[in-house]
C-alpha atoms as one frame of an Amber mdcrd trajectory, in Angstrom:
protein
  34.352  -1.500  -1.613  32.355  -2.960   0.992  30.243  -6.426  -0.495  27.538
  -3.720   1.065  27.800  -1.617  -1.336  27.051  -4.128  -4.216  23.447  -4.477
  -3.334  22.145  -2.166  -5.814  18.337  -2.347  -7.467  15.988  -0.217  -8.935
  12.522   0.390  -8.488  10.080   2.037 -10.955   6.542   2.648 -10.720   3.462
   3.595 -12.497  -0.251   3.938 -10.555  -3.318   2.722 -12.284  -7.452   2.344
 -11.047  -9.238  -0.786 -11.326 -12.782  -0.089 -12.325 -15.004  -3.001 -10.787
 -18.362  -3.834 -13.224 -21.438  -3.289 -11.939 -24.501  -1.011 -10.751 -21.613
   1.797  -9.244 -18.731   2.087 -10.397 -15.497   1.778  -7.950 -12.260   2.447
  -7.836 -10.407  -0.079  -6.255  -6.585   1.885  -5.854  -3.305  -0.392  -6.582
   0.074   0.647  -8.354   1.731  -1.663 -10.529   6.007  -1.913  -9.932   9.256
  -3.510 -11.648  11.930  -4.843  -9.481  14.996  -4.185 -12.103  18.017  -6.065
 -10.922  21.086  -3.712 -12.063  23.564  -5.626 -10.014  26.073  -8.181 -11.369
  24.331 -10.129  -8.489  21.051 -12.264  -8.038  18.234 -11.110  -5.486  17.068
 -13.663  -3.676  14.190 -11.657  -1.664  12.538  -9.218  -1.232   9.790  -7.617
   0.592   8.085  -3.765   0.423   6.030  -2.302   2.928   4.735   1.134   3.954
   6.599   1.893   6.540  10.348   0.755   7.081   8.991  -1.157  10.358   7.100
  -3.070   7.979  10.745  -4.361   6.515  11.079  -6.607   9.626   8.293  -8.507
   8.105  10.288 -10.469   5.701   7.540 -11.201   2.792   9.577 -12.727  -0.170
   7.609 -12.867  -3.492  10.021 -13.883  -5.621   9.470 -17.620  -6.410  13.096
 -17.769  -7.421  16.084 -15.729  -7.745  15.785 -12.843  -9.653  19.031 -12.939
 -12.529  20.967  -9.681 -13.198  19.270  -7.693 -15.690  15.893  -9.237 -15.087
  12.604  -7.713 -14.496  10.041  -8.917 -11.629   6.234  -7.390 -11.778   4.481
  -6.714  -8.764   1.387  -4.911  -7.348   0.741  -1.891  -4.082  -2.645  -1.219
  -2.372  -2.425   1.982  -3.427  -0.160   4.431  -5.019   1.946   6.230  -2.516
   5.551   6.228  -0.364   6.725   2.537  -0.032   9.881   1.680   1.702  12.018
  -1.489  -0.429  14.472  -4.721   1.131  15.900  -6.504  -1.380  18.766  -9.335
  -0.308  21.547 -10.331  -2.702  24.017 -13.516  -2.739  27.475 -11.163  -2.990
  30.513 -13.646  -3.024  28.724 -16.606  -1.503  27.399 -13.881   1.553  23.423
 -12.585   1.709  23.835  -8.590   1.541  20.418  -7.048   1.885  19.533  -3.323
   1.310  17.008  -0.573   1.370  15.952   2.005   0.118  13.665   4.462   0.122
  11.001   6.243   0.866   9.798   5.589  -2.522   6.910   7.230  -4.524   4.745
   4.596  -6.577   2.763   7.127  -8.679   2.529   8.148 -11.831   5.172   6.356
 -13.587   7.974   7.763 -10.321  11.093   6.040 -10.810  12.598   4.966  -7.393
  16.123   5.207  -5.676  18.615   3.631  -8.514  22.350   1.998  -7.547  24.179
   1.130 -10.392  27.656  -0.010 -11.038  29.824   1.566 -13.469  33.396  -0.732
 -13.695  34.307  -1.867  -9.602  32.764   1.621  -8.531  29.220   2.306  -7.119
  27.293   4.934  -8.411  23.559   6.115  -7.445  21.140   6.458 -11.102  18.637
   9.321 -10.133  18.916  12.276  -7.020  16.762  12.318  -4.168  14.723  15.676
  -5.714  13.918  13.678  -8.505  13.036  10.413  -7.254  10.632  10.007  -3.218
  10.345  14.140  -2.846   7.456  15.736  -4.697   4.754  15.255  -2.222   1.235
  16.393  -2.276   1.734  17.970   1.441   4.155  20.973   2.634   7.759  20.034
   2.387   9.958  21.545   5.659  13.292  21.016   5.335  15.264  21.253   8.579
  19.470  21.622   8.020  21.555  20.685  11.103  24.279  21.723   9.698  25.925
  18.757  11.277  24.418  19.576  15.156  22.236  16.764  17.310  19.338  17.958
  17.787  19.124  18.408  22.434  16.058  17.794  24.795  16.966  21.612  25.461
  17.840  24.293  24.870  16.913  24.970  21.697  19.690  25.625  18.126  19.982
  27.698  15.286  18.939  26.500  12.221  17.782  27.326   8.561  14.508  26.457
   8.123  12.757  26.448   4.631   9.081  25.780   4.242   8.366  25.131   0.598
   4.068  25.065  -0.315   2.646  25.925  -3.271  -0.528  26.091  -2.795  -2.237
  26.545  -6.819  -0.327  23.265  -7.382  -0.573  19.964  -7.117   2.898  18.977
  -5.861   5.059  20.542  -3.950   9.219  19.661  -4.319  12.021  20.868  -1.766
  14.164  22.240  -5.055  11.608  23.971  -7.208   8.538  24.800  -4.954   8.947
  28.529  -3.594   9.469  28.907  -0.097   6.658  30.539   1.849   9.383  30.213
   4.865  13.369  30.727   4.009  14.721  31.791   6.995  15.991  30.762  11.055
  14.307  27.952  13.712  15.101  26.906  17.229  14.641  23.185  17.560  14.829
  20.959  20.317  13.675  17.977  21.237   9.381  17.830  22.577   8.467  15.518
  24.561   9.667  12.742  27.955   9.384   9.093  26.897   8.026   9.797  23.533
  11.854  10.896  23.441  12.380   7.187  22.747  10.432   6.521  20.002  11.434
   6.209  16.027  10.018   9.251  15.500  10.554  12.607  17.610   7.863  15.453
  18.096  10.055  18.888  18.252   9.184  22.193  19.026  10.356  25.146  17.014
  10.233  28.874  17.665  11.077  30.576  14.163  13.956  32.920  14.370  15.430
  36.170  12.910  19.334  36.115  12.015  20.301  37.617  15.202  17.995  34.621
  17.666  15.519  36.252  18.326  12.336  34.962  18.013   9.444  36.277  15.589
   6.289  36.006  14.991   5.086  34.522  11.827   1.453  33.224   9.910   2.062
  29.813   8.801  -0.467  27.639   6.596  -3.062  30.514   7.131  -2.262  29.996
  10.978  -2.361  33.204  13.469   1.162  34.768  13.734   3.513  33.180  16.472
   6.979  32.050  17.017   6.749  28.465  18.854   5.547  25.488  17.071   5.089
  22.167  17.690   6.436  19.025  14.893   4.289  16.421  16.432   5.852  12.831
  14.887   2.769  10.620  15.339   4.977   7.669  15.672   1.977   5.725  18.578
  -0.494   6.648  15.977   0.009   4.710  12.884  -3.599   6.378  11.418  -1.742
   9.682  11.453  -5.228  10.486  12.478  -5.983  11.247  16.201  -4.716  14.033
  17.882  -5.932  16.161  14.090  -9.180  14.742  14.381  -9.935  15.115  17.980
  -8.891  18.410  18.037 -11.169  19.287  15.454 -14.086  17.909  16.832 -13.538
  20.022  19.594 -13.618  23.124  17.454 -17.249  22.227  15.700 -18.726  22.261
  19.609 -17.845  25.497  19.478 -13.931  25.427  21.333 -10.407  26.936  20.700
  -8.445  23.658  19.586  -4.804  24.109  18.261  -4.586  24.492  14.688  -2.648
  21.900  12.010  -1.457  21.041   9.723   0.081  17.490   8.246   3.422  18.407
   6.865   7.000  15.732   5.830   9.948  16.652   7.778  13.350  16.762   5.853
  16.851  16.449   8.623  20.022  18.031   6.942  17.970  17.193   3.135  20.917
  17.111   0.576  23.612  16.951   2.963  22.569  13.506   4.330  24.393  10.845
   3.583  22.274   8.300   2.583  18.779   8.790   1.618  16.364   6.790   4.744
  18.869   9.874   7.094  16.892  13.034   5.043  13.550  11.920   5.088  11.256
  12.252   8.753   8.233  11.300   7.824   4.427  12.878   7.962   4.506  15.406
  10.597   1.647  16.833  12.099   2.037  20.505  12.298   0.495  22.082  15.497
  -0.138  25.811  17.676   1.777  25.400  20.825  -0.904  26.252  23.747  -1.077
  29.195  24.398  -3.377  32.194  25.632  -3.197  35.165  23.088  -5.388  37.551
  20.238  -6.037  34.873  18.486  -6.284  31.643  20.782
């Protein structure tokens, strides 16, 4: 086993709010978490960020190395999805481990690694950790295929969403779509971004396009999964479309979703989760558009 596999950590979290005194009560949301060292090595530094990109900016909050079996308490700015980077001193070598995205909210545990003798084991499965979401969950299983620029490849696709529940889970939430789709990369220069947009066509078992109604959007077969990578606010297109519609014109309807590729067959947690996408109608003319 490589030294990298020995750098292990557990992120535990609980969410709560601070009530400010005064004439008006102001809820300032933040979340408390614990970094628990379950390795036989000392963790020398860590940082935590909303995006994996944010981990490039080291933020060492450990005043001294976190020894095996010890716990570090910390806070982040509000519940949500976070990435954790930890570095351990393993036999004189600094070994980095990145885990996430992890929900820091409502007593959810983070992704866990621990040692069983000389063997690395996973403490919890992703369905118990970060996968719970207030947004609809979309799962593509590419079955080991690379997604090309074109043409679209056939893949199974599920959309799991229950409007009557506060949370969706890729395991037990009812699927509003459980079938097939054609998927390809979308865009030109945007295909070089870390977060790629996709063009998707809902299909039947024979690979023919089929019209479906999703999220109350009138039925169609062509859809866009826009990955707002340059727009870190995630809202520019959605607000623009909404304003144009409010002025009385047609604008593509949108729905935020969380996207997974090769969800439970991915070799590690980072490879499965693709992030928040904007599910959008493809611009075209028909009786509903």
